[in-house]
mmCIF file of C-alpha atoms and ligand atoms in Angstrom:
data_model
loop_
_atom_site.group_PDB
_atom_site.id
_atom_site.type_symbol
_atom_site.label_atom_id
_atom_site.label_comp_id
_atom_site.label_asym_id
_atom_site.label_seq_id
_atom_site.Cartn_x
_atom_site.Cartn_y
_atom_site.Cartn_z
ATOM 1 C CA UNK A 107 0.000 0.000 0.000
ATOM 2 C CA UNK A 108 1.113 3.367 -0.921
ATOM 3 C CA UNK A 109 1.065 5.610 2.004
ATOM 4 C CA UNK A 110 1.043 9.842 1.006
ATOM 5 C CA UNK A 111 1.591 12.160 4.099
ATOM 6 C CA UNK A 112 0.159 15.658 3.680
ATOM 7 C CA UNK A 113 3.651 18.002 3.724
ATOM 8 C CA UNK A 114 1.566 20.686 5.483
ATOM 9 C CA UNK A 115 -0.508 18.243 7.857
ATOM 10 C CA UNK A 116 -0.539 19.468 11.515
ATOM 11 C CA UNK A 117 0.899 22.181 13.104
ATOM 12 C CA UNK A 118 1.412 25.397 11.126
ATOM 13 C CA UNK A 119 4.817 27.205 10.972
ATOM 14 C CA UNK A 120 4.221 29.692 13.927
ATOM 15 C CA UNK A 121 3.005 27.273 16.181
ATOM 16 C CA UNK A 122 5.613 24.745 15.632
ATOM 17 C CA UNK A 123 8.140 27.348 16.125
ATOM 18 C CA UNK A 124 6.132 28.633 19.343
ATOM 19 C CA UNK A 125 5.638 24.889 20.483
ATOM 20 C CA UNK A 126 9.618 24.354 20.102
ATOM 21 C CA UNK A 127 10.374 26.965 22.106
ATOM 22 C CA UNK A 128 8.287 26.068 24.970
ATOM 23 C CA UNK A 129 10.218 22.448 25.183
ATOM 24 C CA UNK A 130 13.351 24.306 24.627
ATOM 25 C CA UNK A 131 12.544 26.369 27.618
ATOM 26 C CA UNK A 132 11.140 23.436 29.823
ATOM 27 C CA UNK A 133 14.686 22.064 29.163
ATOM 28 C CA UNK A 134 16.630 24.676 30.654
ATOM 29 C CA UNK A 135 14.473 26.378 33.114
ATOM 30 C CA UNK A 136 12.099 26.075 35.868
ATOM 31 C CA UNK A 137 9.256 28.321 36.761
ATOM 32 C CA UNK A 138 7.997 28.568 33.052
ATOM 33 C CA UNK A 139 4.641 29.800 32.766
ATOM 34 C CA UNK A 140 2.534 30.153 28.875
ATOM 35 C CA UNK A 141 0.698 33.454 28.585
ATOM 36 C CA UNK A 142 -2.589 31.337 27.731
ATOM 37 C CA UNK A 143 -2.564 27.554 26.788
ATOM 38 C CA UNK A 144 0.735 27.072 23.672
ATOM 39 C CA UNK A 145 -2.247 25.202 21.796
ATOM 40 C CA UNK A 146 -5.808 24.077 21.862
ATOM 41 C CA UNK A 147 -4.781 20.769 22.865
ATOM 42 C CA UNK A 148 -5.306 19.014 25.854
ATOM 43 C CA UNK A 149 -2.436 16.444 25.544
ATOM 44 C CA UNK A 150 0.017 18.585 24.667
ATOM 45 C CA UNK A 151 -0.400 21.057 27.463
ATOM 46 C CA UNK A 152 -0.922 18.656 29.894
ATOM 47 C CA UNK A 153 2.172 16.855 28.980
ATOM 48 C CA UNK A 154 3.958 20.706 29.542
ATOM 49 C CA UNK A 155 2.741 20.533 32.714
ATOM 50 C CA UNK A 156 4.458 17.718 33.515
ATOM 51 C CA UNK A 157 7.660 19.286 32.396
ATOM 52 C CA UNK A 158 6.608 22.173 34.818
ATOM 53 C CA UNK A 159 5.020 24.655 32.219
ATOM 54 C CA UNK A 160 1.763 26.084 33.729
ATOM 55 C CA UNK A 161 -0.483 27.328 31.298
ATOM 56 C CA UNK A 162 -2.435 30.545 32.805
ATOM 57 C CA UNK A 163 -5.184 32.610 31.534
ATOM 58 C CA UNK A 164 -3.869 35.714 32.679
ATOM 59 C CA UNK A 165 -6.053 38.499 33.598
ATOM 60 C CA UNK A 166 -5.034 41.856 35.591
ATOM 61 C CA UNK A 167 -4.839 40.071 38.767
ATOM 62 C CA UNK A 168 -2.682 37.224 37.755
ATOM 63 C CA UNK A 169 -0.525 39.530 35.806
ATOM 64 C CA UNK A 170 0.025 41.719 38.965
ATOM 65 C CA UNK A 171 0.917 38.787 41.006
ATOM 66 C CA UNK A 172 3.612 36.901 39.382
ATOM 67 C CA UNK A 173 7.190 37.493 39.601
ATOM 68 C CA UNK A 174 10.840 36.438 38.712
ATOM 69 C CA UNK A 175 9.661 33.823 36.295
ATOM 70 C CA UNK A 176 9.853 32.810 32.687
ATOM 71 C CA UNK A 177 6.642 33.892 30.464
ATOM 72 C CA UNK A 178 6.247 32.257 27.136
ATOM 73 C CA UNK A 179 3.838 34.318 24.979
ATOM 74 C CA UNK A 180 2.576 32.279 22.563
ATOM 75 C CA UNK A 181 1.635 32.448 18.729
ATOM 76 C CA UNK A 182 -1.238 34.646 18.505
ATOM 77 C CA UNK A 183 1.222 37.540 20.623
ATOM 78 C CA UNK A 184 0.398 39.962 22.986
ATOM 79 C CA UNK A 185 -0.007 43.903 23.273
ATOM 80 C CA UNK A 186 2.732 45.932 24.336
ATOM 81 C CA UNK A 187 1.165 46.724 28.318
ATOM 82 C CA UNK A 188 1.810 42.961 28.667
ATOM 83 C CA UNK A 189 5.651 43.805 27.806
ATOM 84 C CA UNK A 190 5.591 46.760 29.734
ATOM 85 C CA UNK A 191 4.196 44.649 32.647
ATOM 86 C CA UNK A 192 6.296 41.596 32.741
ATOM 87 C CA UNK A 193 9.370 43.869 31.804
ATOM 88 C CA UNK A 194 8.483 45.941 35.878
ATOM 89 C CA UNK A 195 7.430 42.558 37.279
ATOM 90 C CA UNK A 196 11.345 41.270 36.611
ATOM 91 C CA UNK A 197 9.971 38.204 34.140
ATOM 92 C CA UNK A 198 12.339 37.021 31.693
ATOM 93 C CA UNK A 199 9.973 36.935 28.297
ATOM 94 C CA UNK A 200 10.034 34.137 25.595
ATOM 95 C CA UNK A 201 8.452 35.598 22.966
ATOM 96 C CA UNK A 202 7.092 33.157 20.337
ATOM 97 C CA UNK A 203 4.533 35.181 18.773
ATOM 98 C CA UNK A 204 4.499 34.276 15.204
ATOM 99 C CA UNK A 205 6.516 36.565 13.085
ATOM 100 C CA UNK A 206 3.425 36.866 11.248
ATOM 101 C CA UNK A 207 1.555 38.437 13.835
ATOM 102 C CA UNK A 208 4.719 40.310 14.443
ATOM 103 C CA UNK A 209 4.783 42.201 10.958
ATOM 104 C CA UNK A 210 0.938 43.177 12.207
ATOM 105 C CA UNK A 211 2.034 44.828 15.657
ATOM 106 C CA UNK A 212 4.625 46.601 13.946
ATOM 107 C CA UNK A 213 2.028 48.102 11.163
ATOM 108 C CA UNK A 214 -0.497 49.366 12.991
ATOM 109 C CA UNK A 215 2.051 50.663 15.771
ATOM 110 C CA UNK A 216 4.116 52.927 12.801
ATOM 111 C CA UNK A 217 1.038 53.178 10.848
ATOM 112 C CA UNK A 218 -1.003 54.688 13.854
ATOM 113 C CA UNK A 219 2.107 56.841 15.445
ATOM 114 C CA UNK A 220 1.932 58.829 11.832
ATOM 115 C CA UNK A 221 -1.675 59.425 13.090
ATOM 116 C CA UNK A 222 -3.944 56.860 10.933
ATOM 117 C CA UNK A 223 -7.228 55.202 12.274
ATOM 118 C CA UNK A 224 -6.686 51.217 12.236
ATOM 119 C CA UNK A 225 -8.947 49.005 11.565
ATOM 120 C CA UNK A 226 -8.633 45.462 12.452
ATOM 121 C CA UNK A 227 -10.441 42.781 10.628
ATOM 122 C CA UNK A 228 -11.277 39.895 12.897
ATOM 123 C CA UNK A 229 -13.535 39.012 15.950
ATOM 124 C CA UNK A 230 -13.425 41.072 18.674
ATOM 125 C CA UNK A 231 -12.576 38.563 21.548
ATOM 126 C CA UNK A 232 -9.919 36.359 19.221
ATOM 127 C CA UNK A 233 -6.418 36.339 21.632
ATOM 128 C CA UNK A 234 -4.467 37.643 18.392
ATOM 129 C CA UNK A 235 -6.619 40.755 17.745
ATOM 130 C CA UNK A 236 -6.700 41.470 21.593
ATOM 131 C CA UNK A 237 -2.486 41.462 20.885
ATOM 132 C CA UNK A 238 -3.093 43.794 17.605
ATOM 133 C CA UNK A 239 -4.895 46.051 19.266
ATOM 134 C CA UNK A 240 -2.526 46.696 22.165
ATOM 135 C CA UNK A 241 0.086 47.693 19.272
ATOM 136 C CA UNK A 242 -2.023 50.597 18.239
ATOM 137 C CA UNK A 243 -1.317 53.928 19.842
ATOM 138 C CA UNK A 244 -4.412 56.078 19.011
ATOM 139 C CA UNK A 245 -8.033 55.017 17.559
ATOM 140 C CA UNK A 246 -8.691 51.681 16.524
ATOM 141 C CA UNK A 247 -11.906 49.783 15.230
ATOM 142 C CA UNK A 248 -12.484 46.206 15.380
ATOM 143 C CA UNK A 249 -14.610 45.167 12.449
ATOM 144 C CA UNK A 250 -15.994 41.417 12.379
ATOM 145 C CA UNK A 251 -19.501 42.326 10.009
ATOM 146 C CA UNK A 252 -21.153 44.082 7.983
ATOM 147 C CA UNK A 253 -22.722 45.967 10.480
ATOM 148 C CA UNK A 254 -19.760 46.802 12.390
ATOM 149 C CA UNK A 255 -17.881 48.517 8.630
ATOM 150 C CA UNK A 256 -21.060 50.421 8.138
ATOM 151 C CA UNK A 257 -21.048 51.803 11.927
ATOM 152 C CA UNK A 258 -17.497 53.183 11.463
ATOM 153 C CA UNK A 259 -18.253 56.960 10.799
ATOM 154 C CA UNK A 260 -15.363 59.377 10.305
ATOM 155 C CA UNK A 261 -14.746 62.536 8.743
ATOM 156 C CA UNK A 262 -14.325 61.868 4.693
ATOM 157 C CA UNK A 263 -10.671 61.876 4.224
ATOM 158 C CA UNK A 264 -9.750 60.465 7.476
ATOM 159 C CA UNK A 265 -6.365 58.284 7.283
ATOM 160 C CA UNK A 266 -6.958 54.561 7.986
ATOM 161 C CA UNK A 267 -4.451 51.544 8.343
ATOM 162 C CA UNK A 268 -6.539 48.387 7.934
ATOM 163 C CA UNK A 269 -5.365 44.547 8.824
ATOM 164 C CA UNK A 270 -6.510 41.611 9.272
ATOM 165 C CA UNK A 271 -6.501 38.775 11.735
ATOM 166 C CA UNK A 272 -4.579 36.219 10.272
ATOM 167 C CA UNK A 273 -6.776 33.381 10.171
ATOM 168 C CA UNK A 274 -10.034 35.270 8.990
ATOM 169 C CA UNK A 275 -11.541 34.506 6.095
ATOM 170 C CA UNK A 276 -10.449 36.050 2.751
ATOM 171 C CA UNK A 277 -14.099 36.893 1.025
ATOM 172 C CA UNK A 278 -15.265 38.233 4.102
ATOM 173 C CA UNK A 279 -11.756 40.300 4.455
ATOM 174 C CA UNK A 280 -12.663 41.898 0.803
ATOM 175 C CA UNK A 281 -16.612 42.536 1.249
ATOM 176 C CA UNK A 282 -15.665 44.356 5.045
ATOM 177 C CA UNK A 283 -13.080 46.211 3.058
ATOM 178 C CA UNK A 284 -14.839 47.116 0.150
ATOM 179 C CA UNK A 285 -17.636 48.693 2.630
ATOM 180 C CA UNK A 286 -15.109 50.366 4.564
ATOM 181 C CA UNK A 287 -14.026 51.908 1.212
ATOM 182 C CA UNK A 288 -17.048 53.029 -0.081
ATOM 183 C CA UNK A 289 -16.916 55.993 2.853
ATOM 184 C CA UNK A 290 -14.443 57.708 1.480
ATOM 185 C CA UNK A 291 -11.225 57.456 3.795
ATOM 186 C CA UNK A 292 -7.839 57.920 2.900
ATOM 187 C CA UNK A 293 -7.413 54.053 3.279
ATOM 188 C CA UNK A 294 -4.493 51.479 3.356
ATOM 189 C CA UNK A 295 -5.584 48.240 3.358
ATOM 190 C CA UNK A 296 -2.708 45.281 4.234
ATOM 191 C CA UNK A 297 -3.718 41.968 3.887
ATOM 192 C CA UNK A 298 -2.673 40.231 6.997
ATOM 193 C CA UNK A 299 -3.939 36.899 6.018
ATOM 194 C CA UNK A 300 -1.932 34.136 6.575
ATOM 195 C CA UNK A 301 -2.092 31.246 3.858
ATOM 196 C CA UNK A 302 -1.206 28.302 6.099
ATOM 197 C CA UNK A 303 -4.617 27.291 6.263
ATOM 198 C CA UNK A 304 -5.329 27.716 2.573
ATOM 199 C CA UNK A 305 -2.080 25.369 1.538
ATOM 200 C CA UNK A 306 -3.343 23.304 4.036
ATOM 201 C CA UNK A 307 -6.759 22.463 2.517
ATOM 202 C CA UNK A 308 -5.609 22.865 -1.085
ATOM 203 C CA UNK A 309 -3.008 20.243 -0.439
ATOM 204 C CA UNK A 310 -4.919 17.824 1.385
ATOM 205 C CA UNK A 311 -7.407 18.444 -1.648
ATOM 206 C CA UNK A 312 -5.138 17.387 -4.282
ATOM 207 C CA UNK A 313 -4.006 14.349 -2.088
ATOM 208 C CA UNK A 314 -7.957 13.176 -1.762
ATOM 209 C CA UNK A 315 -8.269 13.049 -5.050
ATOM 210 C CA UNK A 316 -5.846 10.385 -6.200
ATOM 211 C CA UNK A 317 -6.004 7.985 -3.152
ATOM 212 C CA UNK A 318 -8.345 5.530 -2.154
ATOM 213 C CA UNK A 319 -8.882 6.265 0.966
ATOM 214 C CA UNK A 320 -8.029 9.143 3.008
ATOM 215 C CA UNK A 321 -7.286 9.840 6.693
ATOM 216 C CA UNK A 322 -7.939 13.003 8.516
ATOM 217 C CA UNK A 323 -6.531 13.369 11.791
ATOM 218 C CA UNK A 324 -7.842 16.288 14.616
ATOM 219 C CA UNK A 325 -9.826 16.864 17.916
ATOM 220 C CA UNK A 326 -13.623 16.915 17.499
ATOM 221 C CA UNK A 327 -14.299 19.988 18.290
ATOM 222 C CA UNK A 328 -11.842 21.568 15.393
ATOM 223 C CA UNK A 329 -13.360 23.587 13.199
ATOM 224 C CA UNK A 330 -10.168 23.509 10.872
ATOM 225 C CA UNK A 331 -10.442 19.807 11.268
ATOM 226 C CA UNK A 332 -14.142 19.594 10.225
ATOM 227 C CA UNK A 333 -13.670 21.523 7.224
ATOM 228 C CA UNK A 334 -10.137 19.223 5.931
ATOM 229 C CA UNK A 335 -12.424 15.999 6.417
ATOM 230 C CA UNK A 336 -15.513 17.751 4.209
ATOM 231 C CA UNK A 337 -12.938 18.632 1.756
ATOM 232 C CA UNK A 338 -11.399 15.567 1.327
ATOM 233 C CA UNK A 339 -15.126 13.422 1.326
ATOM 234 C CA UNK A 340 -15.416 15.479 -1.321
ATOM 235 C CA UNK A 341 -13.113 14.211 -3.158
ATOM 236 C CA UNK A 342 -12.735 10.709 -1.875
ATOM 237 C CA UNK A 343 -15.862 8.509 -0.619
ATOM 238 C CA UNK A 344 -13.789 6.454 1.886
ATOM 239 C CA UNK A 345 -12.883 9.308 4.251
ATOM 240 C CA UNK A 346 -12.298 8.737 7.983
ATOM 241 C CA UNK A 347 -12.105 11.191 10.397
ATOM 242 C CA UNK A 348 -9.972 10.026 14.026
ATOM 243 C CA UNK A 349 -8.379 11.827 16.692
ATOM 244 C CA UNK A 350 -5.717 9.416 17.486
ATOM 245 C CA UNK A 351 -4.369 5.995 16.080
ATOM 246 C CA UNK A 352 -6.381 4.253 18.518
ATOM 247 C CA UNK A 353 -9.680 5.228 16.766
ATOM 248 C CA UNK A 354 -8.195 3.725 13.602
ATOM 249 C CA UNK A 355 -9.393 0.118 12.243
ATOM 250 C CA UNK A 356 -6.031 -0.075 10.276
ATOM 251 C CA UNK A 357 -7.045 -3.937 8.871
ATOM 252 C CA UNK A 358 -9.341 -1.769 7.086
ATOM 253 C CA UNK A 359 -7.080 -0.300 4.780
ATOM 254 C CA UNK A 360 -5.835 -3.543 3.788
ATOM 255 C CA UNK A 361 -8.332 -3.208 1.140
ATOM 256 C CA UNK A 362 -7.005 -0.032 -0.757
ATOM 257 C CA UNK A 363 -3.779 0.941 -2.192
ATOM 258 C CA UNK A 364 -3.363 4.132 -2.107
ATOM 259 C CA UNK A 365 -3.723 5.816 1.167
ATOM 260 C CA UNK A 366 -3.750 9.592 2.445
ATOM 261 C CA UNK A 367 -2.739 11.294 5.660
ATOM 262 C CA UNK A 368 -3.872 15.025 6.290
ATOM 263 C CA UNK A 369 -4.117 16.482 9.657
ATOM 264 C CA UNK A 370 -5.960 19.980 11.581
ATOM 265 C CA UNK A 371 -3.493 22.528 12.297
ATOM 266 C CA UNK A 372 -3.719 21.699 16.263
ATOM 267 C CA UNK A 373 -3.053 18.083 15.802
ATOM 268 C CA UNK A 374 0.877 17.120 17.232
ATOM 269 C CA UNK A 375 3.265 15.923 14.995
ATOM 270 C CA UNK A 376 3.484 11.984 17.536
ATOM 271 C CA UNK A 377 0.377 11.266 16.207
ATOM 272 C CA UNK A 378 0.476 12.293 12.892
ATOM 273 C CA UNK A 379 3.856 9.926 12.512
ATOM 274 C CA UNK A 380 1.904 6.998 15.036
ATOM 275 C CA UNK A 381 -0.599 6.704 12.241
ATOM 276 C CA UNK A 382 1.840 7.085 9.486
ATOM 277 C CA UNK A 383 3.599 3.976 10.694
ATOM 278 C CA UNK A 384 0.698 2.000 11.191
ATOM 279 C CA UNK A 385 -0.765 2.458 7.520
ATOM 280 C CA UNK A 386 2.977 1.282 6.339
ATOM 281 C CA UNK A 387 3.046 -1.959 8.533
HETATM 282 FE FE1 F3S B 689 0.259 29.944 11.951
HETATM 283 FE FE2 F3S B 689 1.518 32.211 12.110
HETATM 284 FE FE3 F3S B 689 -0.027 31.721 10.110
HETATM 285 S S1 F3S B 689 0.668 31.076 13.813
HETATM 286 S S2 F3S B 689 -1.631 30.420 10.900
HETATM 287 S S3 F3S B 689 1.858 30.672 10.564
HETATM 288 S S4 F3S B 689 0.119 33.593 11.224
#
């Protein structure tokens, strides 16, 4: 049986860079703490904690009482108060946010220092546009509908920076824009999207069409996951969506020969390779 593994299954770039640093960390240091849980997934922070990395949902309160000890900040970043904070509160900072994200802090902090209006494209409460927004020195919009582009009223003329969250969703980046546009602001528009979940599905697209069967690997509850398994039924009837090997009949694939591996982008790369090496024995 020929066995294809998805090049872009799993974690994406920024959060296997974020997740390496973490175990890097746990390696040479104790008292590690993540600013938020490193991933959505329950096995891989709870094996951190057993390295000694506590995952904490800061708030004000939290962040006032720590001190002297290692903060990872993960992916999605944070805004610059955090910095400011753990910089007074004598924490030594890890900072993992994706360089992505990174190019966005530093837009809309230039961008708004020369005095434009930003406008963030993405949902309010998302960690990563909570970190955007803590970049921007001055007036700032979040903008996550229709409703929320058409409420924006400035003077005509008015300079705006807009971004976008890097996950969001392209059409709905261009139709927010476009409304934004129509009111006559002196706009900039950057699109902030990232395409690592685009590759993702196009690849795992291309590999469910020319296998027989094809696996698809992710928590229940992923929404990224959910959409790489409709893809791929799509394209290939015998489509099986697991969360681990163990939920895998593997005699079952005896039957094909051509077999495909995908996996959502908050699946770890141990079970990814488990599978793998059960659909080659
Ligand atoms: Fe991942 Fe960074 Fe893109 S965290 S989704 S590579 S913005």
């Amino acid at each position: 049986m020929e066995v294809i593994l998805a090049k872009k299954a799993g974690f994406c770039f920024g959060v296997q860079k974020a997740i390496d640093m973490v175990y890097d960390e746990a390696n040479n240091s104790d008292n590690i703490v993540t600013y938020g849980p490193i991933i959505h997934n329950e096995e891989v922070v709870s094996d951190l904690e057993s390295k000694g990395v506590k995952a904490i949902d800061f708030d004000e309160k939290k962040l006032s009482e720590l001190s002297d000890c290692t903060v990872v900040i993960r992916s999605h970043g944070v805004g610059k108060k955090i910095y400011d904070s753990l910089e007074q509160k004598n924490c030594e900072v890890v900072d993992a946010t994706c360089p992505f994200v990174k190019k966005i802090h530093k837009i809309v902090w230039e961008e708004s220092e020369k005095g434009k209006t930003i406008i963030i494209v993405g949902s309010e409460y998302h960690p990563e546009v909570e970190g955007i927004k803590g970049w921007v020195n001055g007036n700032v919009f979040i903008v996550d509908s229709e409703e929320d582009a058409e409420s924006i009223n400035l003077e005509a003329n008015t300079p705006v920076c807009i971004v976008s969250q890097t996950t969001y969703n392209a059409e709905k980046f261009a139709k927010l824009v476009e409304i934004v546009g129509q009111k006559g602001y002196d706009s900039n528009v950057v699109n902030t999207i990232c395409n690592a979940t685009n590759e993702r599905q196009t690849e795992a697209k291309e590999i469910a069409k020319n296998v027989d069967a094809m696996i698809v690997i992710g928590g229940k509850n992923s929404s990224n996951t959910q959409k790489l398994y409709e893809i791929c039924k799509n394209e290939c009837e015998n489509t099986f969506y697991i969360q681990t090997a163990k939920d895998m009949d593997f005699e079952k694939l005896k039957d094909f020969e051509k077999v495909g591996i995908t996996a959502g982008a908050s699946t770890p790369k141990n079970i990814i390779e488990e599978v793998h090496t059960k659909c080659q024995r």
